[in-house]
Coordinates of C-alpha atoms and ligand atoms in Angstrom, one line a residue:
X35 CA 1.3 -2.8 4.8
X36 CA 4.0 -4.6 6.6
X37 CA 6.6 -7.1 4.2
X38 CA 5.1 -10.7 3.6
X39 CA 6.8 -12.7 6.1
X40 CA 7.4 -16.6 6.1
X41 CA 7.6 -17.9 9.6
X42 CA 7.2 -14.1 10.9
X43 CA 10.5 -13.6 8.8
X44 CA 10.5 -10.6 6.0
X45 CA 11.3 -12.7 2.5
X46 CA 10.6 -11.6 -0.9
X47 CA 10.4 -14.1 -4.2
X48 CA 13.4 -13.1 -5.5
X49 CA 16.7 -11.4 -3.9
X50 CA 19.8 -10.4 -5.7
X51 CA 22.8 -12.0 -3.9
X52 CA 25.3 -10.1 -1.8
X53 CA 28.2 -12.1 -2.2
X54 CA 28.0 -12.9 -5.8
X55 CA 26.5 -12.0 -9.5
X56 CA 23.3 -14.1 -8.5
X57 CA 19.7 -14.0 -7.8
X58 CA 18.4 -16.4 -5.2
X59 CA 14.5 -17.4 -6.0
X60 CA 11.9 -19.4 -4.2
X61 CA 11.5 -22.6 -6.1
X62 CA 7.6 -22.8 -6.5
X63 CA 7.5 -25.8 -8.2
X64 CA 8.1 -27.3 -4.9
X65 CA 5.5 -25.5 -2.3
X66 CA 3.3 -25.6 -0.6
X67 CA 5.1 -28.8 0.7
X68 CA 8.7 -27.8 0.7
X69 CA 10.3 -24.5 0.9
X70 CA 13.6 -24.1 -0.8
X71 CA 15.5 -21.4 -2.5
X72 CA 17.6 -21.9 -5.9
X73 CA 20.5 -19.6 -7.1
X74 CA 20.3 -18.3 -10.6
X75 CA 23.8 -17.6 -11.7
X76 CA 23.3 -17.8 -15.5
X77 CA 21.1 -16.9 -18.6
X78 CA 20.0 -20.2 -18.6
X79 CA 19.3 -20.8 -15.4
X80 CA 17.0 -17.5 -15.4
X81 CA 15.5 -19.3 -18.7
X82 CA 14.8 -22.8 -17.0
X83 CA 12.9 -20.9 -14.3
X84 CA 10.6 -19.4 -15.7
X85 CA 9.6 -21.9 -18.2
X86 CA 9.6 -24.4 -15.6
X87 CA 7.7 -22.4 -13.4
X88 CA 10.0 -22.3 -10.1
X89 CA 9.1 -18.6 -10.8
X90 CA 5.8 -17.8 -12.1
X91 CA 3.1 -14.7 -12.4
X92 CA 3.5 -12.2 -14.8
X93 CA 5.1 -9.5 -12.2
X94 CA 7.4 -12.0 -11.1
X95 CA 8.5 -13.3 -14.7
X96 CA 9.2 -10.0 -15.7
X97 CA 11.4 -9.1 -13.2
X98 CA 13.4 -12.7 -13.5
X99 CA 13.4 -11.8 -17.2
X100 CA 15.5 -8.5 -16.5
X101 CA 17.9 -10.4 -14.1
X102 CA 18.3 -13.0 -16.5
X103 CA 19.3 -10.4 -19.0
X104 CA 21.6 -8.8 -16.9
X105 CA 23.3 -12.1 -15.5
X106 CA 23.7 -12.7 -19.6
X107 CA 25.6 -9.5 -20.1
X108 CA 27.8 -10.2 -17.1
X109 CA 29.4 -13.0 -19.2
X110 CA 29.2 -11.0 -23.1
X111 CA 27.9 -8.0 -23.5
X112 CA 28.1 -7.2 -27.2
X113 CA 25.4 -6.4 -29.4
X114 CA 25.0 -10.0 -30.5
X115 CA 24.6 -11.5 -27.2
X116 CA 22.0 -8.8 -26.0
X117 CA 20.1 -9.5 -28.8
X118 CA 20.4 -13.2 -28.0
X119 CA 19.9 -13.2 -24.7
X120 CA 16.9 -10.9 -25.3
X121 CA 15.2 -13.5 -28.0
X122 CA 16.0 -16.5 -25.3
X123 CA 14.0 -15.2 -22.5
X124 CA 11.1 -13.6 -24.8
X125 CA 10.6 -17.1 -25.9
X126 CA 10.1 -18.6 -22.4
X127 CA 6.4 -17.6 -22.0
X128 CA 4.3 -16.0 -24.5
X129 CA 1.2 -14.7 -23.0
X130 CA 2.4 -12.4 -19.5
X131 CA 3.2 -9.1 -21.2
X132 CA 5.1 -8.4 -18.2
X133 CA 8.3 -10.3 -19.7
X134 CA 8.3 -8.5 -23.0
X135 CA 8.1 -5.3 -21.1
X136 CA 10.8 -5.7 -18.6
X137 CA 13.1 -7.1 -21.6
X138 CA 12.3 -4.1 -23.9
X139 CA 12.9 -1.9 -21.2
X140 CA 16.3 -3.3 -20.3
X141 CA 17.5 -3.3 -24.4
X142 CA 16.2 0.5 -24.8
X143 CA 18.0 1.3 -21.8
X144 CA 21.2 -1.1 -22.6
X145 CA 21.5 -0.6 -26.4
X146 CA 23.0 2.8 -26.7
X147 CA 25.9 1.9 -23.8
X148 CA 29.1 0.7 -24.8
X149 CA 29.2 -3.2 -24.1
X150 CA 31.7 -2.5 -21.1
X151 CA 29.0 -0.3 -19.6
X152 CA 26.1 -2.4 -19.7
X153 CA 26.4 -5.3 -17.0
X154 CA 27.0 -2.7 -14.5
X155 CA 23.9 -0.6 -15.7
X156 CA 21.7 -4.1 -16.5
X157 CA 22.2 -5.2 -12.8
X158 CA 21.2 -1.5 -11.5
X159 CA 18.4 -1.3 -14.0
X160 CA 16.9 -5.1 -12.9
X161 CA 16.7 -3.9 -9.0
X162 CA 14.7 -0.8 -10.2
X163 CA 12.4 -2.7 -12.0
X164 CA 12.1 -5.2 -8.8
X165 CA 11.6 -2.2 -6.6
X166 CA 9.0 -0.6 -8.7
X167 CA 6.9 -3.6 -8.6
X168 CA 7.1 -3.8 -4.7
X169 CA 6.0 -0.5 -4.6
X170 CA 3.1 -0.8 -7.2
X171 CA 1.6 -4.0 -5.5
X172 CA 1.5 -1.8 -2.2
X173 CA -0.6 0.9 -4.1
X174 CA -2.8 -1.5 -6.1
X175 CA -3.3 -2.9 -2.2
X176 CA -4.4 0.7 -1.0
X177 CA -6.3 1.1 -4.4
X178 CA -8.3 -2.2 -4.0
X179 CA -8.7 -1.5 -0.4
X180 CA -10.8 1.9 -1.3
X181 CA -13.2 -0.8 -3.4
X182 CA -13.5 -3.0 -0.5
X183 CA -14.1 -1.0 2.4
X184 CA -17.8 0.4 1.4
X185 CA -18.5 -3.3 1.2
X186 CA -17.0 -4.6 4.3
X187 CA -18.7 -1.5 6.2
X188 CA -22.0 -2.5 4.7
X189 CA -21.5 -6.1 5.6
X190 CA -19.4 -5.9 8.6
X191 CA -17.4 -8.4 6.8
X192 CA -15.6 -9.2 3.5
X193 CA -15.7 -12.5 1.9
X194 CA -13.8 -12.7 -1.5
X195 CA -13.0 -15.1 -4.0
X196 CA -10.1 -15.2 -6.2
X197 CA -8.4 -17.3 -8.8
X198 CA -4.5 -19.0 -9.5
X199 CA -2.0 -17.1 -7.4
X200 CA -2.0 -13.4 -7.9
X201 CA -0.3 -12.9 -4.5
X202 CA 2.9 -12.4 -2.9
X203 CA 4.5 -15.6 -4.9
X204 CA 3.5 -14.3 -8.4
X205 CA 5.4 -10.5 -7.6
X206 CA 8.2 -9.8 -5.5
X207 CA 6.2 -8.7 -2.3
X208 CA 2.3 -8.2 -1.5
X209 CA 0.8 -9.3 -5.1
X210 CA -2.0 -7.7 -7.3
X211 CA -5.3 -9.2 -6.6
X212 CA -3.9 -10.7 -3.1
X213 CA -2.5 -7.2 -2.1
X214 CA -5.8 -5.6 -1.4
X215 CA -6.8 -8.8 0.8
X216 CA -3.7 -8.1 2.7
X217 CA -4.4 -4.4 3.3
X218 CA -7.8 -5.0 4.4
X219 CA -7.0 -7.6 7.0
X220 CA -4.0 -5.4 8.2
X221 CA -6.2 -3.0 8.5
X222 CA -8.7 -5.0 10.8
X223 CA -11.5 -6.1 8.4
X224 CA -12.7 -9.3 8.7
X225 CA -11.9 -11.0 5.4
X226 CA -12.2 -14.5 4.2
X227 CA -11.0 -15.6 0.7
X228 CA -12.3 -18.4 -1.4
X229 CA -9.2 -20.0 -2.9
X230 CA -10.2 -21.7 -5.9
X231 CA -7.6 -24.6 -6.9
X232 CA -6.6 -23.9 -10.4
X233 CA -6.4 -27.1 -12.3
X234 CA -4.3 -28.3 -13.7
X235 CA -1.4 -26.9 -12.1
X236 CA -3.3 -26.3 -8.7
X237 CA -1.7 -22.6 -8.4
X238 CA -4.9 -22.0 -5.5
X239 CA -2.2 -24.1 -3.4
X240 CA 0.3 -21.4 -3.5
X241 CA -2.6 -18.9 -2.7
X242 CA -3.6 -21.0 0.5
X243 CA 0.0 -21.3 1.5
X244 CA 0.7 -17.4 1.3
X245 CA -2.9 -16.9 2.8
X246 CA -2.0 -19.0 5.6
X247 CA 1.6 -17.5 6.7
X248 CA 0.0 -14.3 6.7
X249 CA -2.7 -15.3 8.9
X250 CA -5.9 -14.3 6.6
X251 CA -8.7 -17.0 6.9
X252 CA -9.6 -18.8 3.7
X253 CA -11.3 -22.1 2.1
X254 CA -9.8 -23.7 -0.6
X255 CA -12.2 -24.8 -3.1
X256 CA -12.3 -27.3 -6.1
X257 CA -12.7 -24.8 -9.2
X258 CA -16.2 -26.4 -10.1
X259 CA -17.8 -25.3 -6.5
X260 CA -17.3 -21.5 -7.9
X261 CA -20.4 -20.8 -9.5
X262 CA -22.4 -22.6 -6.9
X263 CA -20.9 -20.3 -4.1
X264 CA -21.3 -17.2 -6.1
X265 CA -25.1 -18.3 -6.7
X266 CA -25.4 -18.9 -2.6
X267 CA -24.5 -14.8 -2.4
X268 CA -21.5 -16.1 -0.1
X269 CA -19.2 -13.8 -2.0
X270 CA -19.0 -10.0 -1.8
X271 CA -16.3 -9.6 -5.0
X272 CA -14.3 -11.6 -7.3
X273 CA -10.8 -10.5 -7.4
X274 CA -8.0 -11.8 -9.5
X275 CA -5.0 -10.7 -11.4
X276 CA -3.9 -10.6 -14.9
X277 CA -1.3 -11.7 -17.3
X278 CA -1.8 -9.5 -19.9
X279 CA -4.7 -6.4 -20.1
X280 CA -5.7 -5.5 -23.6
X281 CA -6.4 -1.9 -24.7
X282 CA -10.0 -2.2 -24.8
X283 CA -10.0 -3.5 -21.2
X284 CA -10.6 -7.6 -22.3
X285 CA -8.5 -9.4 -19.8
X286 CA -6.2 -12.3 -20.2
X287 CA -5.6 -14.2 -16.8
X288 CA -5.3 -18.1 -15.7
X289 CA -7.6 -20.2 -17.3
X290 CA -11.1 -20.6 -15.5
X291 CA -10.9 -16.8 -15.2
X292 CA -13.8 -16.5 -17.6
X293 CA -16.0 -18.8 -15.9
X294 CA -15.7 -17.1 -12.8
X295 CA -16.6 -13.5 -14.6
X296 CA -19.2 -15.5 -16.3
X297 CA -21.2 -16.3 -12.9
X298 CA -20.3 -13.5 -10.9
X299 CA -22.2 -11.2 -13.4
X300 CA -25.0 -13.5 -13.7
X301 CA -24.9 -13.6 -9.7
X302 CA -24.3 -9.5 -9.9
X303 CA -21.2 -10.0 -8.1
X304 CA -18.4 -7.1 -8.5
X305 CA -15.6 -8.7 -10.5
X306 CA -12.0 -7.0 -10.1
X307 CA -9.0 -7.3 -11.7
X308 CA -5.5 -5.9 -10.4
X309 CA -2.7 -5.6 -11.9
X310 CA 0.0 -3.1 -12.3
X311 CA 1.1 -0.9 -15.5
X312 CA 3.6 -3.5 -16.7
X313 CA 0.4 -5.7 -17.6
X314 CA -1.5 -3.3 -19.6
X315 CA -0.6 -3.9 -23.4
X316 CA -1.4 -0.5 -25.1
X317 CA -0.3 -2.0 -28.7
X318 CA -2.9 -4.7 -28.1
X319 CA -6.0 -3.9 -29.3
X320 CA -8.4 -6.6 -27.7
X321 CA -8.2 -10.1 -26.3
X322 CA -8.4 -11.5 -29.7
X323 CA -4.9 -10.3 -30.1
X324 CA -3.4 -12.0 -26.6
X325 CA -1.3 -15.0 -27.7
X326 CA -2.4 -18.1 -25.2
X327 CA 0.5 -20.5 -23.6
X328 CA -0.6 -24.2 -25.0
X329 CA 1.7 -26.0 -21.9
X330 CA 2.5 -30.0 -21.8
X331 CA -0.5 -32.1 -21.6
X332 CA 1.4 -34.0 -18.7
X333 CA -0.1 -31.5 -16.5
X334 CA -3.8 -32.5 -16.7
X335 CA -2.6 -36.4 -17.1
X336 CA -0.3 -36.0 -13.8
X337 CA -0.9 -34.9 -10.4
X338 CA 1.3 -34.3 -7.7
X339 CA 1.3 -34.1 -3.8
X340 CA 2.8 -36.0 -0.6
X341 CA 2.1 -40.1 -0.6
X342 CA 0.6 -41.5 2.6
X343 CA 4.4 -41.7 3.7
X344 CA 4.8 -38.1 3.1
X345 CA 7.1 -38.0 0.1
X346 CA 6.5 -36.1 -2.7
X347 CA 5.4 -38.4 -5.6
X348 CA 3.2 -37.8 -8.9
X349 CA 0.4 -39.9 -9.8
X350 CA -0.5 -40.7 -13.6
X351 CA -4.4 -40.3 -13.6
X352 CA -4.9 -41.4 -17.4
X353 CA -2.3 -42.9 -19.8
X354 CA 0.0 -40.6 -22.0
X355 CA -1.8 -41.2 -25.2
X356 CA -4.8 -40.0 -23.8
X357 CA -5.6 -36.7 -25.8
X358 CA -5.4 -33.8 -24.1
X359 CA -5.3 -29.7 -24.7
X360 CA -3.8 -27.4 -21.8
X361 CA -4.6 -23.8 -22.8
X362 CA -3.0 -21.9 -19.6
X363 CA -4.7 -18.8 -20.0
X364 CA -8.2 -17.3 -21.0
X365 CA -9.7 -14.1 -22.3
X366 CA -12.5 -12.5 -20.3
X367 CA -14.6 -9.9 -22.0
X368 CA -14.4 -6.3 -20.8
X369 CA -17.5 -6.3 -20.6
X370 CA -17.9 -8.5 -17.4
X371 CA -14.9 -6.8 -15.7
X372 CA -16.4 -4.3 -13.2
X373 CA -13.1 -2.0 -12.6
X374 CA -9.7 -2.8 -13.5
X375 CA -7.7 -1.7 -10.3
X376 CA -3.8 -0.3 -10.8
X377 CA -1.2 1.5 -8.9
X378 CA -3.0 4.7 -9.8
X379 CA -6.4 3.9 -9.0
X380 CA -9.1 2.0 -10.4
X381 CA -10.9 2.4 -14.0
X382 CA -13.5 1.3 -16.2
X383 CA -12.1 -2.0 -18.3
X384 CA -12.3 0.4 -21.6
X385 CA -10.2 2.4 -23.9
X386 CA -10.9 5.4 -21.8
X387 CA -10.7 4.3 -18.9
X388 CA -7.1 2.9 -19.3
X389 CA -5.9 5.8 -21.2
X390 CA -7.4 8.1 -18.6
X391 CA -5.3 6.7 -16.3
X392 CA -2.1 6.3 -18.2
X393 CA -2.5 9.5 -20.5
X394 CA 1.1 9.6 -21.7
X395 CA 0.0 6.1 -23.2
X396 CA -1.9 8.4 -25.5
X397 CA 0.7 9.5 -27.7
X398 CA 3.3 6.9 -27.1
Ligands
MRU605 O1 0.9 -19.4 -15.2 P1 0.9 -18.6 -13.9 O2 1.0 -19.4 -12.4 O3 2.6 -17.6 -14.1 O4 -0.3 -17.8 -13.7 C1 -0.5 -17.0 -13.2 C2 -1.6 -16.1 -13.5 O5 -2.6 -16.4 -14.2 C3 -1.7 -14.9 -12.6 O6 -3.5 -14.9 -12.3 C4 -1.3 -13.7 -13.0 O7 0.1 -13.9 -13.6 C5 -1.3 -12.3 -12.3 S1 -0.4 -12.3 -11.0 C6 0.5 -11.3 -10.1

């Protein structure tokens, strides 16, 4: 699979700076209208980038947190500083388990080292986690293509539906749910993607943007149109990412995923969840135990876009006093998930399915 490109230039969502102890990110709050990068140099920069969703998507949040810890240790690396940086970053977003997974991995490696050795080791390990993410996403693409190819051969084309952004922008490269899409497209399959807008933060616009960069045909739909398209037999499979997969196969993903899974089940359309190992929480028994992030109500009350003069603009749709609830994720029960696609292959969404793919987790 070739690297993801912007204007034909291979680009990653996060890059360690070559000239400084810093990382450069794409500011995803400016997309799809403006492509700009930002430099993170401190723990506070990394904390802000994750909280404000300048970086977002479970795997990318995890890698950013790992680098945030490395940036913190470059300034102070005693035990208290390590614990404080861990706590600061772990509190940024609660649902995507990749965050805690990456921080725990870093802490397990760093805690036994002398403070003098920690900063260098942290920087190196964050880079290893980032490279692993790239390799795993590439493999998810290959594994997912194995599921999609027979459908494409039967129909002569592939119409897929996705939700939120589980693409290149949500990871370091390739994506999770979109990795099989890119693999299919690069293999010459006639593939088209229905992209749901994903209110309130409209991550579907990021999906449309990155699919356009790669030349993959796609159509944006309002979230409410998904059920209609599924009943019209316009969709061969639904493919989404995950923020946390519980041991029983329940899946936390962007709010609205549940409704797509429900409609797909009623329509007899396969519903696939693509995620790397870092998204599976073997310590979490079921979806009921997954914390669901509740975000600011203004994400629902206020919309963003370009005004008629082409300037970025915020429009308040309803007064600030309007009661709003804004859960960022929902839980799709394992019984509605046709398969989970990981870097090791596909499995049923169940305890046995996950543990057969990751036997080492049986004894962890
Ligand atoms: O709130 P976000 O934009 O971070 O949520 C992202 C999602 O829900 C993605 O679908 C999920 O993280 C999988 S990303 C590869």
